[in-house]
Short mmCIF file of C-alpha atoms and ligand atoms in Angstrom, two decimals:
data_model
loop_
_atom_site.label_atom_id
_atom_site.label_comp_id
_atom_site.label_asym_id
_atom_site.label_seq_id
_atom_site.Cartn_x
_atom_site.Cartn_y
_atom_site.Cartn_z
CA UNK A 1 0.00 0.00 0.00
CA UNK A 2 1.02 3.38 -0.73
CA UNK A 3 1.99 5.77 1.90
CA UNK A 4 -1.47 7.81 1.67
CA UNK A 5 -3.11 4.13 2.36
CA UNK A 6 -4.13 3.31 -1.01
CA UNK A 7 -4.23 -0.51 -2.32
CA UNK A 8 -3.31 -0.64 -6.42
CA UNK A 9 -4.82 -3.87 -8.10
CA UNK A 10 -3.48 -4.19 -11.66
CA UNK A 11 -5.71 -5.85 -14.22
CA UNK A 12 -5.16 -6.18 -18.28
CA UNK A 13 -5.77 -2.76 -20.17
CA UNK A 14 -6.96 -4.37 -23.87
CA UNK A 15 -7.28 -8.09 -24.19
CA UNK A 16 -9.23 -11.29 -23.57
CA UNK A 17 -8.72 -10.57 -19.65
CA UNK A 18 -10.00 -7.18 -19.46
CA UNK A 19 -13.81 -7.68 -19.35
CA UNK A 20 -13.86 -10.28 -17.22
CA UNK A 21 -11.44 -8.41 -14.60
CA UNK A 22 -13.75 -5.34 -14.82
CA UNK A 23 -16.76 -6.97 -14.24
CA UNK A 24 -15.24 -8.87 -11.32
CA UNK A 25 -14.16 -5.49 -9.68
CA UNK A 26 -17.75 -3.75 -10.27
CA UNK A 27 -19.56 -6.74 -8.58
CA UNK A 28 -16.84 -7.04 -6.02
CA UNK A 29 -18.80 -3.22 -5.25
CA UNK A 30 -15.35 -1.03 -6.76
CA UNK A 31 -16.72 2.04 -8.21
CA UNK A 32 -14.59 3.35 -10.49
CA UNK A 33 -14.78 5.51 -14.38
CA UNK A 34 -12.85 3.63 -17.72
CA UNK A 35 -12.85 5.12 -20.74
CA UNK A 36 -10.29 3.71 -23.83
CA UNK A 37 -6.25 4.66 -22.94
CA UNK A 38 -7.05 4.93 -19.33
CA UNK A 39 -3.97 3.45 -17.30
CA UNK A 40 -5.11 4.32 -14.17
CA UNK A 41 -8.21 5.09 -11.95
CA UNK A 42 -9.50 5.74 -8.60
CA UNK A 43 -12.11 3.73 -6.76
CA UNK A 44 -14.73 5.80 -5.18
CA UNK A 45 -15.42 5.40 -1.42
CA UNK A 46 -12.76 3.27 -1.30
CA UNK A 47 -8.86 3.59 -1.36
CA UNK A 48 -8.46 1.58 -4.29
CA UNK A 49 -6.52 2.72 -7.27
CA UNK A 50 -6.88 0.23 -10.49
CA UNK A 51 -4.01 0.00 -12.96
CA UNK A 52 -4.39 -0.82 -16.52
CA UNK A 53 -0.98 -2.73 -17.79
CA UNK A 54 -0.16 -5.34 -20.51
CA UNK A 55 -0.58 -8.37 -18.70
CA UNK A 56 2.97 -9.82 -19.11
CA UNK A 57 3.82 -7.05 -16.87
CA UNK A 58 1.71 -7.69 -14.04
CA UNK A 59 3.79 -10.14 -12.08
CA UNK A 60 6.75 -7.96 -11.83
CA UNK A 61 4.56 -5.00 -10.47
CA UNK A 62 3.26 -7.45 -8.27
CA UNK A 63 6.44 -9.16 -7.07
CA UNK A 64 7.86 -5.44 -6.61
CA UNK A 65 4.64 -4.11 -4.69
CA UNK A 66 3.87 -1.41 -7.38
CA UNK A 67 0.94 -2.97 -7.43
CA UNK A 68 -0.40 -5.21 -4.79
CA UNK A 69 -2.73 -7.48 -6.64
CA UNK A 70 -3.21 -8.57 -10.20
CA UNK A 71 -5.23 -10.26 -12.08
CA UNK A 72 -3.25 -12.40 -15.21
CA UNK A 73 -3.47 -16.04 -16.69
CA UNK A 74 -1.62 -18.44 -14.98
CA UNK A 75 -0.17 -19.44 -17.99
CA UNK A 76 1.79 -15.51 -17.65
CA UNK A 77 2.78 -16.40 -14.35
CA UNK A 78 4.04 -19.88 -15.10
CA UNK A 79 6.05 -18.21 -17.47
CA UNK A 80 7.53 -15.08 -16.27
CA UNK A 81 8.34 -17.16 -13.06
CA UNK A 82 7.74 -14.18 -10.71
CA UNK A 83 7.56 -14.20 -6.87
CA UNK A 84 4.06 -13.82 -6.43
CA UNK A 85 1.35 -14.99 -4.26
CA UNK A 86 -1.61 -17.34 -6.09
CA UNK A 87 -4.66 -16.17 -4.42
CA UNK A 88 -7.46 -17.34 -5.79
CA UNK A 89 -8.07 -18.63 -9.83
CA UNK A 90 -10.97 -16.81 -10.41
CA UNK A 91 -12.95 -19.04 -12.87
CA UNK A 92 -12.96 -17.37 -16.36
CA UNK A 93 -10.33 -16.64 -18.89
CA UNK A 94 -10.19 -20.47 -19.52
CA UNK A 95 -7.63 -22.03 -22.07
CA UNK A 96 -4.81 -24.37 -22.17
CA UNK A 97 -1.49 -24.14 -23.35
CA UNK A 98 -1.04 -27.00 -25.74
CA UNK A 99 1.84 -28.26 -28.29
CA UNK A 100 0.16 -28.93 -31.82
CA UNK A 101 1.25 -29.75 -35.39
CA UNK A 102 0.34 -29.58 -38.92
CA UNK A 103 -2.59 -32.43 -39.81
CA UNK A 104 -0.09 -32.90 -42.69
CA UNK A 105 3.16 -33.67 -41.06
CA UNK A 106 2.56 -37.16 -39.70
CA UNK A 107 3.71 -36.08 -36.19
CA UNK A 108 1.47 -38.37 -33.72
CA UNK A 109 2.84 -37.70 -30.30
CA UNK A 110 5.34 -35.47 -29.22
CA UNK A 111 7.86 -37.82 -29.40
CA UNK A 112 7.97 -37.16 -33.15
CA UNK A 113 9.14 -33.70 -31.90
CA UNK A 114 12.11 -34.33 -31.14
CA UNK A 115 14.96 -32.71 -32.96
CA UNK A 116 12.54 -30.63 -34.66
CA UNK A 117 11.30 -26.71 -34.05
CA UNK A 118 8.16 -25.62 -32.34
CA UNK A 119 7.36 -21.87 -32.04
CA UNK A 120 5.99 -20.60 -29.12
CA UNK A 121 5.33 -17.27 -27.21
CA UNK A 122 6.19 -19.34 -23.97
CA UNK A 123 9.63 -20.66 -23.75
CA UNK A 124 10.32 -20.95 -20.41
CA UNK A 125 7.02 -23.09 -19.81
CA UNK A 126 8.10 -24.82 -23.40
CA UNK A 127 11.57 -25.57 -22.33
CA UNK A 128 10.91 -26.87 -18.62
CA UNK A 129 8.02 -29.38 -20.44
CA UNK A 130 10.94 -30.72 -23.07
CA UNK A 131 13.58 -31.36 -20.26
CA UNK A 132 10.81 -32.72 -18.04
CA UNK A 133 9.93 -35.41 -20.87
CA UNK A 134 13.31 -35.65 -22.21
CA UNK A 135 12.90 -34.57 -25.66
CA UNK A 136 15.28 -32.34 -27.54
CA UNK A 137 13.45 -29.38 -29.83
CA UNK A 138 14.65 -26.14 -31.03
CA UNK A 139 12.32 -23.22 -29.29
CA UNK A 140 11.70 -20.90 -31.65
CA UNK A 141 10.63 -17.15 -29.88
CA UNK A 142 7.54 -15.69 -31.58
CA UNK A 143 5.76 -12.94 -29.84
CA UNK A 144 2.27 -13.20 -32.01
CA UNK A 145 0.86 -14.98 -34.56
CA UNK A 146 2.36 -18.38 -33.70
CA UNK A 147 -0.50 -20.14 -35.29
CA UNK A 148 0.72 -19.36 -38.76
CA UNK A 149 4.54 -19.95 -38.27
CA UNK A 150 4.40 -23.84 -40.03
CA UNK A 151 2.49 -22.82 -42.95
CA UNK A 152 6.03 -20.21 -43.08
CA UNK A 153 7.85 -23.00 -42.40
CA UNK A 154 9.64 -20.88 -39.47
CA UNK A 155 8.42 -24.21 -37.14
CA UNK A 156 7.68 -27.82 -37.41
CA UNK A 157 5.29 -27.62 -34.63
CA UNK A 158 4.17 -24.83 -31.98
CA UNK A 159 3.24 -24.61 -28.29
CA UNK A 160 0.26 -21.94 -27.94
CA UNK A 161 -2.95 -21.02 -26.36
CA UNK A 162 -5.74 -23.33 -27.06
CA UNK A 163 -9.47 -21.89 -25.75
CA UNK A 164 -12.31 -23.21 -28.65
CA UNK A 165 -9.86 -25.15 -31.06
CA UNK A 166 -10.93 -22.92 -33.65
CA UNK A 167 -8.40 -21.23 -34.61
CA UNK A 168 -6.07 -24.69 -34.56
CA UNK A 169 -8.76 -25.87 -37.14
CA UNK A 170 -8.11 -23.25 -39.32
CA UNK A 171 -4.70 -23.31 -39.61
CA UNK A 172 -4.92 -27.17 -40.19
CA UNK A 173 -3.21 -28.11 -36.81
CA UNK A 174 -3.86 -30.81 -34.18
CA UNK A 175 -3.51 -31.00 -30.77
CA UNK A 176 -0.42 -33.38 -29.80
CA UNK A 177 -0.16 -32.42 -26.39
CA UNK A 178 -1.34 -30.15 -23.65
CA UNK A 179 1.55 -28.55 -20.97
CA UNK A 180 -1.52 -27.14 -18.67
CA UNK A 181 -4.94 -26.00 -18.17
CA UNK A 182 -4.85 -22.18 -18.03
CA UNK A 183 -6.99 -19.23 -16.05
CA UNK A 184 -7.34 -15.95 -14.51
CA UNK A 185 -5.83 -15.71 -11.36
CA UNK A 186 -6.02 -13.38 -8.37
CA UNK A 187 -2.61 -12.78 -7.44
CA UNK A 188 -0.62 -10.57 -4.61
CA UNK A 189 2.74 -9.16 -3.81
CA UNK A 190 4.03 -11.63 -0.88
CA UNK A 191 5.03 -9.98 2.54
CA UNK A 192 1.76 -7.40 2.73
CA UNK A 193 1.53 -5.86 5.56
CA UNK A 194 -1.26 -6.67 8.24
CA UNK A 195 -2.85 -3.12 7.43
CA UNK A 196 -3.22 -4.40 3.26
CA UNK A 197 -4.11 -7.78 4.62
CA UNK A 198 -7.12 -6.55 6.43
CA UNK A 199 -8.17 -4.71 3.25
CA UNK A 200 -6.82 -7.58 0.54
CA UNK A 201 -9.32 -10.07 3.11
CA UNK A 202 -12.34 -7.86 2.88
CA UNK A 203 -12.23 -7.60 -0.99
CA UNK A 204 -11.32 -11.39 -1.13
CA UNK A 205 -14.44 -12.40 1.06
CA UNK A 206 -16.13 -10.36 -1.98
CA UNK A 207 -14.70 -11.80 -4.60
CA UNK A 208 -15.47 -15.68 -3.31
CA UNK A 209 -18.95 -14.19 -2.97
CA UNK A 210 -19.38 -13.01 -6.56
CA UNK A 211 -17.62 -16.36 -7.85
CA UNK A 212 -20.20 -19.05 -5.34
CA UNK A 213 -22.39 -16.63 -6.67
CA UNK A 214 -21.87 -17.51 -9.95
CA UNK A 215 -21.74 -21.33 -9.46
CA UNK A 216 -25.50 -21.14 -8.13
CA UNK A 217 -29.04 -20.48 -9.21
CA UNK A 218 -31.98 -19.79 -6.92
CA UNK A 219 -34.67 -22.16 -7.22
CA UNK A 220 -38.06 -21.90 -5.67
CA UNK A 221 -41.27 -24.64 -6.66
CA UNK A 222 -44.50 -25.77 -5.02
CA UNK A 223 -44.75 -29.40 -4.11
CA UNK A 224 -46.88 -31.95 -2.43
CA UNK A 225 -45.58 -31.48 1.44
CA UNK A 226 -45.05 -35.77 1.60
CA UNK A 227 -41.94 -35.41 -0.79
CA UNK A 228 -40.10 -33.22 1.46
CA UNK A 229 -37.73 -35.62 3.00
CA UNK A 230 -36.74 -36.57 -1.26
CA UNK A 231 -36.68 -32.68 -1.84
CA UNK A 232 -34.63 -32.13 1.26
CA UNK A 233 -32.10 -34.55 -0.29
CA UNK A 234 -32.29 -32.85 -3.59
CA UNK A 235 -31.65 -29.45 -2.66
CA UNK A 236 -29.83 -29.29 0.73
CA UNK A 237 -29.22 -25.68 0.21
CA UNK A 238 -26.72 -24.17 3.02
CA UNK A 239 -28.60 -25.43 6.53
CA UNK A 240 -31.76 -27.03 4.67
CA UNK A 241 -34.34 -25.58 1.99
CA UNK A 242 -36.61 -22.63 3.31
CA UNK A 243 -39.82 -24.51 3.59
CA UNK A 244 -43.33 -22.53 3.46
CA UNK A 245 -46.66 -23.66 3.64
CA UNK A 246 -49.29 -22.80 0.47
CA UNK A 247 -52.73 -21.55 1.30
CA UNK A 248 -53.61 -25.36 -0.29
CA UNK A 249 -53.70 -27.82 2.22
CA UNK A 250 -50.84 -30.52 1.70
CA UNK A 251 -48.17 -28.52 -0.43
CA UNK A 252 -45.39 -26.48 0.71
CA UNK A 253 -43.38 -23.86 -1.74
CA UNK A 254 -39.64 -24.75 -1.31
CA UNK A 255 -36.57 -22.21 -1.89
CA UNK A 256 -32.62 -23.10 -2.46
CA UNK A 257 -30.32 -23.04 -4.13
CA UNK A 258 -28.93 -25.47 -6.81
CA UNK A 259 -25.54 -25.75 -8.53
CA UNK A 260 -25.59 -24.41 -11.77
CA UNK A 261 -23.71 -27.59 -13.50
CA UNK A 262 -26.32 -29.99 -11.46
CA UNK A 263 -29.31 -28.24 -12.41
CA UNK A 264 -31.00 -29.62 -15.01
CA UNK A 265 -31.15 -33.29 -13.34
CA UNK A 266 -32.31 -31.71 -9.50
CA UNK A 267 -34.82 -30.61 -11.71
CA UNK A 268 -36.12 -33.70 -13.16
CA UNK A 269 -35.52 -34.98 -10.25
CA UNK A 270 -37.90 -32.27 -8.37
CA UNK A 271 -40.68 -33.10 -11.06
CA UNK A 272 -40.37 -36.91 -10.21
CA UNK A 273 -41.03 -35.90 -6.38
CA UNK A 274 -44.49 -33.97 -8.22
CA UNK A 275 -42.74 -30.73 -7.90
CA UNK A 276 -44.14 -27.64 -10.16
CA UNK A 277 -44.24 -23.94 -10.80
CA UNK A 278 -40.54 -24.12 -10.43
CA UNK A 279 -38.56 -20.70 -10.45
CA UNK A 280 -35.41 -19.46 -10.79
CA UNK A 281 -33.62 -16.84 -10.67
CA UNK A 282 -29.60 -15.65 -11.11
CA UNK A 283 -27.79 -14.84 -7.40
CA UNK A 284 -26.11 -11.80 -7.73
CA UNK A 285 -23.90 -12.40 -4.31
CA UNK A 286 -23.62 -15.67 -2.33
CA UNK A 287 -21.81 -15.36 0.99
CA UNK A 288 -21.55 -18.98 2.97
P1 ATP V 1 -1.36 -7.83 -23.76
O1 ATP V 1 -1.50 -6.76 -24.79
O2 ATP V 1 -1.96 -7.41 -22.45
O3 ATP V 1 0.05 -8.35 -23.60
P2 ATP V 1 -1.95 -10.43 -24.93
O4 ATP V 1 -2.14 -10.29 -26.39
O5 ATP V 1 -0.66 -10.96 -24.39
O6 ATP V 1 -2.30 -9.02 -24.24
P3 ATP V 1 -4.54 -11.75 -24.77
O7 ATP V 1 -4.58 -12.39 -26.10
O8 ATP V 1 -5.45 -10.60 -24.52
O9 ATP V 1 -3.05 -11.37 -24.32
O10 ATP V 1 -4.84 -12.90 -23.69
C1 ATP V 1 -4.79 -12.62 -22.31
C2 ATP V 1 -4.96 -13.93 -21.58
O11 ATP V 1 -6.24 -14.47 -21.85
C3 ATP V 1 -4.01 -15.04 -21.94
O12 ATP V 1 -2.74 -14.90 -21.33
C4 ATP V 1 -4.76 -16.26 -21.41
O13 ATP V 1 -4.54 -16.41 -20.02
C5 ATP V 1 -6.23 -15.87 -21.62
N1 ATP V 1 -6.89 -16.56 -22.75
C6 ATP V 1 -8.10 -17.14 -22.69
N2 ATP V 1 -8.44 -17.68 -23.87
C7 ATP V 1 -7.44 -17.45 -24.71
C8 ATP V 1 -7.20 -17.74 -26.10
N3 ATP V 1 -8.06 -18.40 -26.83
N4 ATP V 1 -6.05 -17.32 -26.63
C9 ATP V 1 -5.18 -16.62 -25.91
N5 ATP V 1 -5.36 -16.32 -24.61
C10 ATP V 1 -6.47 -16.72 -24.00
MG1 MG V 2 0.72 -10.19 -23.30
#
């Protein structure tokens, strides 16, 4: 923290991080004004200032305590190697960092890489994966546009981002093999002091609460009030559902909440128990 008490959390400025990081920030409750070539802005009601870097850069502001948390891919971190503190992944900017070649070239595994050159934007992470299987490849740096660098015949193979595949497909490449599963994560300068800590913990208890959040839909539905130990059992909710009775004798109204990637079956499951009129509705903030 700066001297006037201010906490700096540095986020991407333009890229595939940046809208995910704001919106994180505005439903963690930061206030704050963007507009395009902003690098910097102040929270309001809160001493907060945000920083808007090229996200290669973040660790080392991080490690140094420019700033005091970032938010960056993992796969950035894994590479640049920094001292930082993993705080929390924060569940979107998914992809993984894979090795692929031509469809053409014959290359199976990536044993058939060896003694050949891959292209890559990740080097480091490239050349710890080759000792660690005990191949020998030539890394060839490319800072952009490594997709394209066979077709130029710059690289037998390359080791890049992977999110949809599409992009792969296009350039007629497969998938040999995949160095690691890739996301945003919430990182901090190691060493804060207790006075950042206390602030670093509030906005963390925020940020779990926006990410359960996420993970969870509200659910509310009438049923007959026999099925309740079944629905009990089917949505457990926190404690237990909120039961209430309806103004017809014998059924109850039930509210929870559900996991998002269980849903559909809890509710065919509900419907098997005679459950109906079910609702539900996005949770904005979920705090255990
Ligand atoms: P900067 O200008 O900040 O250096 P960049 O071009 O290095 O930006 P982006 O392409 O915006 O970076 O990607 C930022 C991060 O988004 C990546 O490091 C990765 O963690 C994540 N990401 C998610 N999906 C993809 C994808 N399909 N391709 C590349 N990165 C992805
Ligand atoms: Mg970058």
């Amino acid at each position: 923290m700066e001297p006037n008490g201010t906490l700096r959390i540095a986020i991407q400025k333009t890229g595939r991080l940046s809208e995910g990081s704001l919106s994180l920030l505005r439903q963690m409750g930061l206030r704050f004004e963007t507009y395009r070539d902003r690098l910097f802005a102040q929270c309001q009601e809160m001493p907060i200032d945000i920083l808007f870097l090229r996200d290669d850069d973040i660790p080392e502001y991080v490690q140094d305590g420019i700033a005091d948390l970032g938010i960056v891919g993992s796969n950035v971190l894994d590479e640049s190697q920094k001292r930082v503190e993993r705080i929390l992944p924060l569940d979107f900017g998914f992809c993984s960092l894979s090795i692929a070649a031509p469809e053409q070239s014959g290359f199976t595994s990536i044993r058939d890489l060896n003694g050949k050159r891959i292209a890559t934007s990740y080097p480091e992470t490239l050349r710890r994966y080759l000792a660690m299987e005990k191949l020998t490849a030539d890394v060839v740096l490319l800072k952009g546009c490594v997709e394209i660098a066979p077709a130029l015949r710059v690289a037998d193979a390359i080791c890049d981002l992977v999110a949809t595949g599409s992009t792969l497909r296009t350039n007629r490449l497969t998938v040999l093999s995949t160095l690691s599963r890739c996301q945003a994560m919430l990182i901090g300068t190691i060493g804060a002091s207790e006075e950042k800590r206390a602030l670093i913990e509030k906005l963390l208890l925020r940020a779990r609460g926006v990410q359960e959040a996420r993970k969870y839909k509200y659910i509310m539905f009438n049923a007959p009030k026999e099925a309740l130990p079944s629905i009990k059992e089917l949505v457990p909710g926190c404690k237990s559902p909120t039961v209430v009775p309806l103004a017809t004798p014998g059924f109850i109204a039930v509210h929870s909440v559900v996991l998002e990637e269980t849903f559909w079956d809890v509710v065919e499951s509900i419907r098997a128990c005679g459950g109906s009129g079910i609702l539900v509705s996005p949770i904005e903030k979920f705090i255990r």
